[in-house]
CSV table of C-alpha atoms in Angstrom, one decimal:
chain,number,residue,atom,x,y,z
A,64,UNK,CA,234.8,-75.1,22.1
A,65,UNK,CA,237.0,-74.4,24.6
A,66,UNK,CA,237.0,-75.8,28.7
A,67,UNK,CA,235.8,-72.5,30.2
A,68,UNK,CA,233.4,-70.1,30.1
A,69,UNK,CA,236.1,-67.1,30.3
A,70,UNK,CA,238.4,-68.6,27.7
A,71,UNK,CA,235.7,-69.4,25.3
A,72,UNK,CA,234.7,-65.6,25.6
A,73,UNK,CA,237.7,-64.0,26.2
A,74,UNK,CA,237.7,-60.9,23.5
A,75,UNK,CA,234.8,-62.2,21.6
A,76,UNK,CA,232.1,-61.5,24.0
A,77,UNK,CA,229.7,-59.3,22.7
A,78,UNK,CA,226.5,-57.7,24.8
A,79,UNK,CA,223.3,-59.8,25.5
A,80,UNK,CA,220.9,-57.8,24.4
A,81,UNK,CA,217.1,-59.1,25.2
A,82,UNK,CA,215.0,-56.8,22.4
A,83,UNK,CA,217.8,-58.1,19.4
A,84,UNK,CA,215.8,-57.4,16.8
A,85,UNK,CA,217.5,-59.5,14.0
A,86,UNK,CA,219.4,-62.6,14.7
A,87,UNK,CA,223.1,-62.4,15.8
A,88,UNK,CA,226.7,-64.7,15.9
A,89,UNK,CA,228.5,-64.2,19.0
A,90,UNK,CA,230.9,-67.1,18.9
A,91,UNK,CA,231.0,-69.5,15.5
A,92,UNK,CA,233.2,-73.2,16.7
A,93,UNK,CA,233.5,-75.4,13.8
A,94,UNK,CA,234.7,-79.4,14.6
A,95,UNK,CA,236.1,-78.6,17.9
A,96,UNK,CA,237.1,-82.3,18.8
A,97,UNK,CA,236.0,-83.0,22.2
A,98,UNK,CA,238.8,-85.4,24.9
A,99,UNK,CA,237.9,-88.3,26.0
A,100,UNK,CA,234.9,-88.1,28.2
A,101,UNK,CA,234.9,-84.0,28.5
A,102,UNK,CA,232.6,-81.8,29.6
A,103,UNK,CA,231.8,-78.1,29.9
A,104,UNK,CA,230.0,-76.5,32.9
A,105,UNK,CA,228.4,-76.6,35.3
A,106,UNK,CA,227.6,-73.2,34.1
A,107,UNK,CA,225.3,-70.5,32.3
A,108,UNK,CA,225.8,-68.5,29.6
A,109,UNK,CA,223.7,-65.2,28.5
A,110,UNK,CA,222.9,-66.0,24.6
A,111,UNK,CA,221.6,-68.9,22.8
A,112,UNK,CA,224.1,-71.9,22.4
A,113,UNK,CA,223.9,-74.3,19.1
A,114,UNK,CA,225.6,-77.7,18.8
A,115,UNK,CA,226.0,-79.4,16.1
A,116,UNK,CA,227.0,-83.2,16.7
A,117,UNK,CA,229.2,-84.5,13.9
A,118,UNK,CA,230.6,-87.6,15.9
A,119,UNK,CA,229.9,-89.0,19.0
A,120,UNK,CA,227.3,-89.1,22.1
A,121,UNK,CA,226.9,-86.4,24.3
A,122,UNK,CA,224.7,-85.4,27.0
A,123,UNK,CA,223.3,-82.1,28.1
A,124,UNK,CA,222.5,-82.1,31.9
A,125,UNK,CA,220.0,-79.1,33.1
A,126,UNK,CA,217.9,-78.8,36.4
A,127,UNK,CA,215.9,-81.8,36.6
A,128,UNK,CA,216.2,-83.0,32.6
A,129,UNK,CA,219.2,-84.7,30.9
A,130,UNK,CA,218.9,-84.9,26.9
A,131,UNK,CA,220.9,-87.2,25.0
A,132,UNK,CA,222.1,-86.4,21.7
A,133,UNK,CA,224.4,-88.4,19.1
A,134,UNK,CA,225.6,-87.9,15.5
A,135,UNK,CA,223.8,-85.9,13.3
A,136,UNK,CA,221.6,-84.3,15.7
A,137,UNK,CA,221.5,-80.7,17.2
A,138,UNK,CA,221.1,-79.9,21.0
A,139,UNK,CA,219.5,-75.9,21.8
A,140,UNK,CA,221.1,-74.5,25.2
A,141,UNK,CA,218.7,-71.5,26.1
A,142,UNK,CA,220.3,-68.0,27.6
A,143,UNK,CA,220.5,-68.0,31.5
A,144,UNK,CA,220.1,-72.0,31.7
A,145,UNK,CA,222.5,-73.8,34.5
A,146,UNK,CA,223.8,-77.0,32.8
A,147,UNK,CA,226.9,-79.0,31.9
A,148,UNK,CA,227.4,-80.2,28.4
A,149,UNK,CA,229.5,-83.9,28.6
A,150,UNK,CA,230.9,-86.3,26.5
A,151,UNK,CA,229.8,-89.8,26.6
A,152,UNK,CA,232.3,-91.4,24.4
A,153,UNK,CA,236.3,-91.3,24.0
A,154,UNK,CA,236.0,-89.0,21.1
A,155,UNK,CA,233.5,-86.4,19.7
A,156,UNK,CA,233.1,-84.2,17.6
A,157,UNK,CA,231.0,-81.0,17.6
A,158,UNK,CA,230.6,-77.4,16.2
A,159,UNK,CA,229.1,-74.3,18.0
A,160,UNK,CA,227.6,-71.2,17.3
A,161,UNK,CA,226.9,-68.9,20.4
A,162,UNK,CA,224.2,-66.4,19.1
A,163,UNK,CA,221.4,-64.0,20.2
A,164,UNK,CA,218.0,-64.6,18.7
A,165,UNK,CA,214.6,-62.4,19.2
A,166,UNK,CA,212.9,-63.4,21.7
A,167,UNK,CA,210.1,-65.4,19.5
A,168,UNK,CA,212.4,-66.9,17.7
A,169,UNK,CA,214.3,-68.6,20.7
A,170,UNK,CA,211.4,-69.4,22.4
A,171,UNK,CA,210.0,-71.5,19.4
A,172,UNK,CA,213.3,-73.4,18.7
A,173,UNK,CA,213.1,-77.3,20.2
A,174,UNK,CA,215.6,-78.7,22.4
A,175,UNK,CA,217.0,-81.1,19.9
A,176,UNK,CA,216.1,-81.9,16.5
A,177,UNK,CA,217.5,-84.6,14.2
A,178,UNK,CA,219.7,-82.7,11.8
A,179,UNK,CA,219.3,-85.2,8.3
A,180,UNK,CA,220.0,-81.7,6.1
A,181,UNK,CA,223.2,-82.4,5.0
A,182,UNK,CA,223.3,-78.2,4.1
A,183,UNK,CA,223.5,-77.8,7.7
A,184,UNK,CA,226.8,-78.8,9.2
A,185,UNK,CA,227.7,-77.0,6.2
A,186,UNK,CA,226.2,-73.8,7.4
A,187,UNK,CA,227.9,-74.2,10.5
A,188,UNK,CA,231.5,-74.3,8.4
A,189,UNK,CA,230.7,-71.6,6.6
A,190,UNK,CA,229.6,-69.6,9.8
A,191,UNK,CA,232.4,-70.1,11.3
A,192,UNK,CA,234.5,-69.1,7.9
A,193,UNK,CA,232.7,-65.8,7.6
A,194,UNK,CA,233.8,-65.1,11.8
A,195,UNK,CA,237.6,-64.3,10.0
A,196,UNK,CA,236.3,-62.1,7.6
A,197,UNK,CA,237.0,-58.2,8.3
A,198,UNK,CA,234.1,-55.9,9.8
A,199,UNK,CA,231.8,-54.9,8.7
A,200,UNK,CA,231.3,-57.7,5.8
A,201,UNK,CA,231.6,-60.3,8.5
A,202,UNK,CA,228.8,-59.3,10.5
A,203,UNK,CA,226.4,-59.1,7.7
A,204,UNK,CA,227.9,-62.0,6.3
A,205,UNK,CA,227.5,-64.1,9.7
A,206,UNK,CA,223.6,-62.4,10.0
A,207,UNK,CA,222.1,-64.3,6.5
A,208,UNK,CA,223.8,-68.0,7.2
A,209,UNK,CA,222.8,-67.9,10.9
A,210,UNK,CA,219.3,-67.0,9.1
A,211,UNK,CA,219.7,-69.8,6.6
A,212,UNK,CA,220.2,-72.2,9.8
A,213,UNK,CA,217.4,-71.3,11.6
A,214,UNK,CA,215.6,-72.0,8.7
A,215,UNK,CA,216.7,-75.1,8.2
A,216,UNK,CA,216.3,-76.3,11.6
A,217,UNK,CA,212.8,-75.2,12.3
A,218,UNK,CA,212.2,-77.7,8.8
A,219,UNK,CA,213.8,-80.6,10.4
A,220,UNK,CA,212.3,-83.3,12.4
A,221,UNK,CA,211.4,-82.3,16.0
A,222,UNK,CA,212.2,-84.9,19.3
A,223,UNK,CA,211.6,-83.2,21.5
A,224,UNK,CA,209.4,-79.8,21.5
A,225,UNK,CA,209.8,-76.5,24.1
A,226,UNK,CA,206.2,-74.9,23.8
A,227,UNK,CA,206.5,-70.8,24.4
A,228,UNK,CA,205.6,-69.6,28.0
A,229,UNK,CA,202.0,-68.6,28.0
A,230,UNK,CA,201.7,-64.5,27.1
A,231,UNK,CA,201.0,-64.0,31.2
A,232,UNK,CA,204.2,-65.6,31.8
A,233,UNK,CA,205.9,-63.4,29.6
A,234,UNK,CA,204.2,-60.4,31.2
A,235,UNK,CA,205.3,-61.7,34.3
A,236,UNK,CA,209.1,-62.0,33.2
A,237,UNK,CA,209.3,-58.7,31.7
A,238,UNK,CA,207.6,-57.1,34.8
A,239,UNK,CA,210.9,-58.6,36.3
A,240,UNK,CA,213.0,-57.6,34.4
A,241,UNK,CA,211.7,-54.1,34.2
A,242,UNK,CA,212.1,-53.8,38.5
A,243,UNK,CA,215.4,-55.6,39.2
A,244,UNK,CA,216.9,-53.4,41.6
A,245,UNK,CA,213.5,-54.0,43.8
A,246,UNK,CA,213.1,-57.2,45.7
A,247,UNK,CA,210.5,-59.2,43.7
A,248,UNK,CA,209.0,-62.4,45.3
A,249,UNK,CA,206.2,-64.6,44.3
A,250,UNK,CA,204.1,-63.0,46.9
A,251,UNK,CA,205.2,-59.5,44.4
A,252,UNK,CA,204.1,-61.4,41.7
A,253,UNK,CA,200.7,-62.4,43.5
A,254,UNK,CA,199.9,-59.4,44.0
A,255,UNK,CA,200.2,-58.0,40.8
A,256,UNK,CA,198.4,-61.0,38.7
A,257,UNK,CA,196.1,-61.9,41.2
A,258,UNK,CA,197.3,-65.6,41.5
A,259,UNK,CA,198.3,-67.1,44.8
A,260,UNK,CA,202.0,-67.6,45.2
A,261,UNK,CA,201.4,-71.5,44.9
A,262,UNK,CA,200.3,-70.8,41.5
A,263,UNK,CA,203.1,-68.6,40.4
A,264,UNK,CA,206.1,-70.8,41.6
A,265,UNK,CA,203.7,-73.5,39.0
A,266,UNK,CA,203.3,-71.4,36.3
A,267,UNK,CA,207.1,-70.5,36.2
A,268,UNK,CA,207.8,-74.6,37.0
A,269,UNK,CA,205.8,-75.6,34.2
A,270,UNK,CA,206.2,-73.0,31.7
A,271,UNK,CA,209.6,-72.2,32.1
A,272,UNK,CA,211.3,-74.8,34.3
A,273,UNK,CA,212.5,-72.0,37.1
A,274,UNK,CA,210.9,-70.7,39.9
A,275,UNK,CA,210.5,-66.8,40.0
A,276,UNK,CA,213.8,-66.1,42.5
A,277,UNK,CA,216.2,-68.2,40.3
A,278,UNK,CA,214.9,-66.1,37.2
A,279,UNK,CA,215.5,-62.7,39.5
A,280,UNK,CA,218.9,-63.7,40.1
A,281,UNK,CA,219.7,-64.6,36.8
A,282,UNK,CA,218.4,-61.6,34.8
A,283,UNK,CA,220.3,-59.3,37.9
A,284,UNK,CA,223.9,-61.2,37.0
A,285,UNK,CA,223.2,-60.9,33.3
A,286,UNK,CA,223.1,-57.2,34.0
A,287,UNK,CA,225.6,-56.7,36.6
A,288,UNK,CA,227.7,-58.4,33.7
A,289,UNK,CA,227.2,-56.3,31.5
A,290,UNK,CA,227.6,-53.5,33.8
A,291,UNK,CA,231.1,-54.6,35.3
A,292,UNK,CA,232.0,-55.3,31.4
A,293,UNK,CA,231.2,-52.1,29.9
A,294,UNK,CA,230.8,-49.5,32.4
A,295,UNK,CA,233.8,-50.9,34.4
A,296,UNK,CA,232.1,-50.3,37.7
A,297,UNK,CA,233.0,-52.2,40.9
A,298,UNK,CA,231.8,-55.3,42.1
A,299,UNK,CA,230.2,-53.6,45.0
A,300,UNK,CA,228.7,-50.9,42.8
A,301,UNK,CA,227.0,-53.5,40.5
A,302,UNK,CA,225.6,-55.4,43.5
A,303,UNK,CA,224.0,-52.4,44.5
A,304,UNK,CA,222.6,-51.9,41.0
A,305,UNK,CA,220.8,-54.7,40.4
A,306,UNK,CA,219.2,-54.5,43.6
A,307,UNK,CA,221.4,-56.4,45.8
A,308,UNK,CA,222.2,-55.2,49.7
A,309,UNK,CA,224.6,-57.3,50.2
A,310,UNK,CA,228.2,-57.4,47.8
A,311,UNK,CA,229.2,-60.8,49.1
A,312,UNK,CA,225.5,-62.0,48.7
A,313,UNK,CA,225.4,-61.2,44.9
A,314,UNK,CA,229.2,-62.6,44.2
A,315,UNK,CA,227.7,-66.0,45.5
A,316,UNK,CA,224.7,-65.4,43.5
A,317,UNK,CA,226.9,-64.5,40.1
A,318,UNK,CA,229.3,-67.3,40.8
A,319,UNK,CA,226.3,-69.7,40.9
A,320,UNK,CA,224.7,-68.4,37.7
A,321,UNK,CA,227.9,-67.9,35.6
A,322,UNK,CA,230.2,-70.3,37.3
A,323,UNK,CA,233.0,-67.9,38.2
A,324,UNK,CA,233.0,-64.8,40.3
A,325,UNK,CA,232.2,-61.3,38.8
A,326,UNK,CA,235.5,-59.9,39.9
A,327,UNK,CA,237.3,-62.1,36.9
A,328,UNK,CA,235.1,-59.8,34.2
A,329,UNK,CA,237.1,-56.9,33.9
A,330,UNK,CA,240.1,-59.4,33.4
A,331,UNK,CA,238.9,-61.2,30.8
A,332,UNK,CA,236.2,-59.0,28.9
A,333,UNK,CA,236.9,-56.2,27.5
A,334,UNK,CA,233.9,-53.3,27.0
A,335,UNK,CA,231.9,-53.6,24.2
């Protein structure tokens, strides 16, 4: 895995795409040796992120939660999720497979899970074998053994669980993601569930460990991405399309969900 977002992306990026309907490899890292005491982030990434610990002790730091995780087990980085992946040894070794997942599937997938099937480090060689393969073989090919690993890690032991957000919750995220470019508070959100705005910022703490606003500004960078990546549009243009006012505003908003500034996209992605 390499340092940075951008160079760990750079022509290999392919769209987030919240309705996938079958699962999908993105990125496939297999025994990418970590330096001594490394770490990746702080930063947030649009699909699903599974590592695969073959040596070493490494720690995933989030908003408020740190999860340990050594040999043999498997940390799950959600899409959208601020956090820094370190080292806590002089040597590591992990594997990686960037992917997006329906939405029930991701939801349902824990945290961490011990990884005692042997057949799944395997699957993560052979995922990231089948990423060299020419189109379109490869992607069908990368498709059924991501599906084979999902299978085999919803089998193995759980340590620590991720319930799904209750089906209101998930009304009230896709009402947010279906009204971007208008400004959306809690109060919003009140209105239209008939909850005070005390008891939306809890239901998003609790359910989904965000607060409404950091969820609006994530799901607006995640499409201004997109945007600036595929439609080539300005940095201005694609503040003003995801609801922002203020150009600046959104650049420190993008920089703080992605870790780098959105005028770097059009260097390093290319349209998809």
């Amino acid at each position: 895995m390499d340092g940075t977002l951008i160079r760990m992306y750079e022509r290999k990026m392919k769209n987030y795409e919240s309705e996938t309907l079958l699962p999908r490899v993105n990125i496939s890292n297999y025994r990418q040796e970590s330096k001594p005491f490394a770490f990746w982030g702080p930063r947030a990434i649009p699909d699903t992120e599974l590592v695969f610990i073959h040596a070493g002790a490494f720690a995933l730091e989030l908003e408020g939660e740190t999860v340990r995780a050594k040999e043999n087990e498997l940390l799950v980085i959600f899409p959208g999720e601020r956090h820094t992946l370190q080292s806590l040894e002089e040597s590591g070794i992990i594997s990686c497979i960037h992917c997006d997942l329906p939405e029930p599937e991701g939801r349902v997938l824990a945290r961490i899970r011990t990884a005692a099937d042997p057949e799944l480090a395997e699957g993560f060689r052979r995922c990231a074998e089948a990423s060299l393969h020419p189109a379109p073989l490869r992607d069908e090919l990368l498709q059924a053994i991501l599906s084979e690993i999902l299978i085999r890690i919803r089998s193995l032991g759980t340590l620590v669980e991720t319930n799904p957000p209750s089906a209101r919750v998930q009304e009230m995220v896709r009402y947010i993601q279906e009204h971007l470019e208008e400004p959306v508070t809690r109060s919003t959100l009140a209105r239209k569930f008939h909850a005070s705005p005390q008891h939306i910022n809890y239901l998003f703490k609790t359910e989904l460990g965000t607060s409404p606003t950091r969820l609006l500004h994530s799901e607006r960078a995640k499409k201004a991405f997109l945007l600036i990546q595929n439609e080539r549009i300005s940095v201005k243009e694609a503040a003003f399309r995801t609801g922002f006012c203020d150009p600046y505003h959104f650049s420190k908003v993008f920089k703080k969900v992605y870790g780098f500034p959105p005028g770097l996209i059009g260097r390093f992605f290319t349209p998809q």
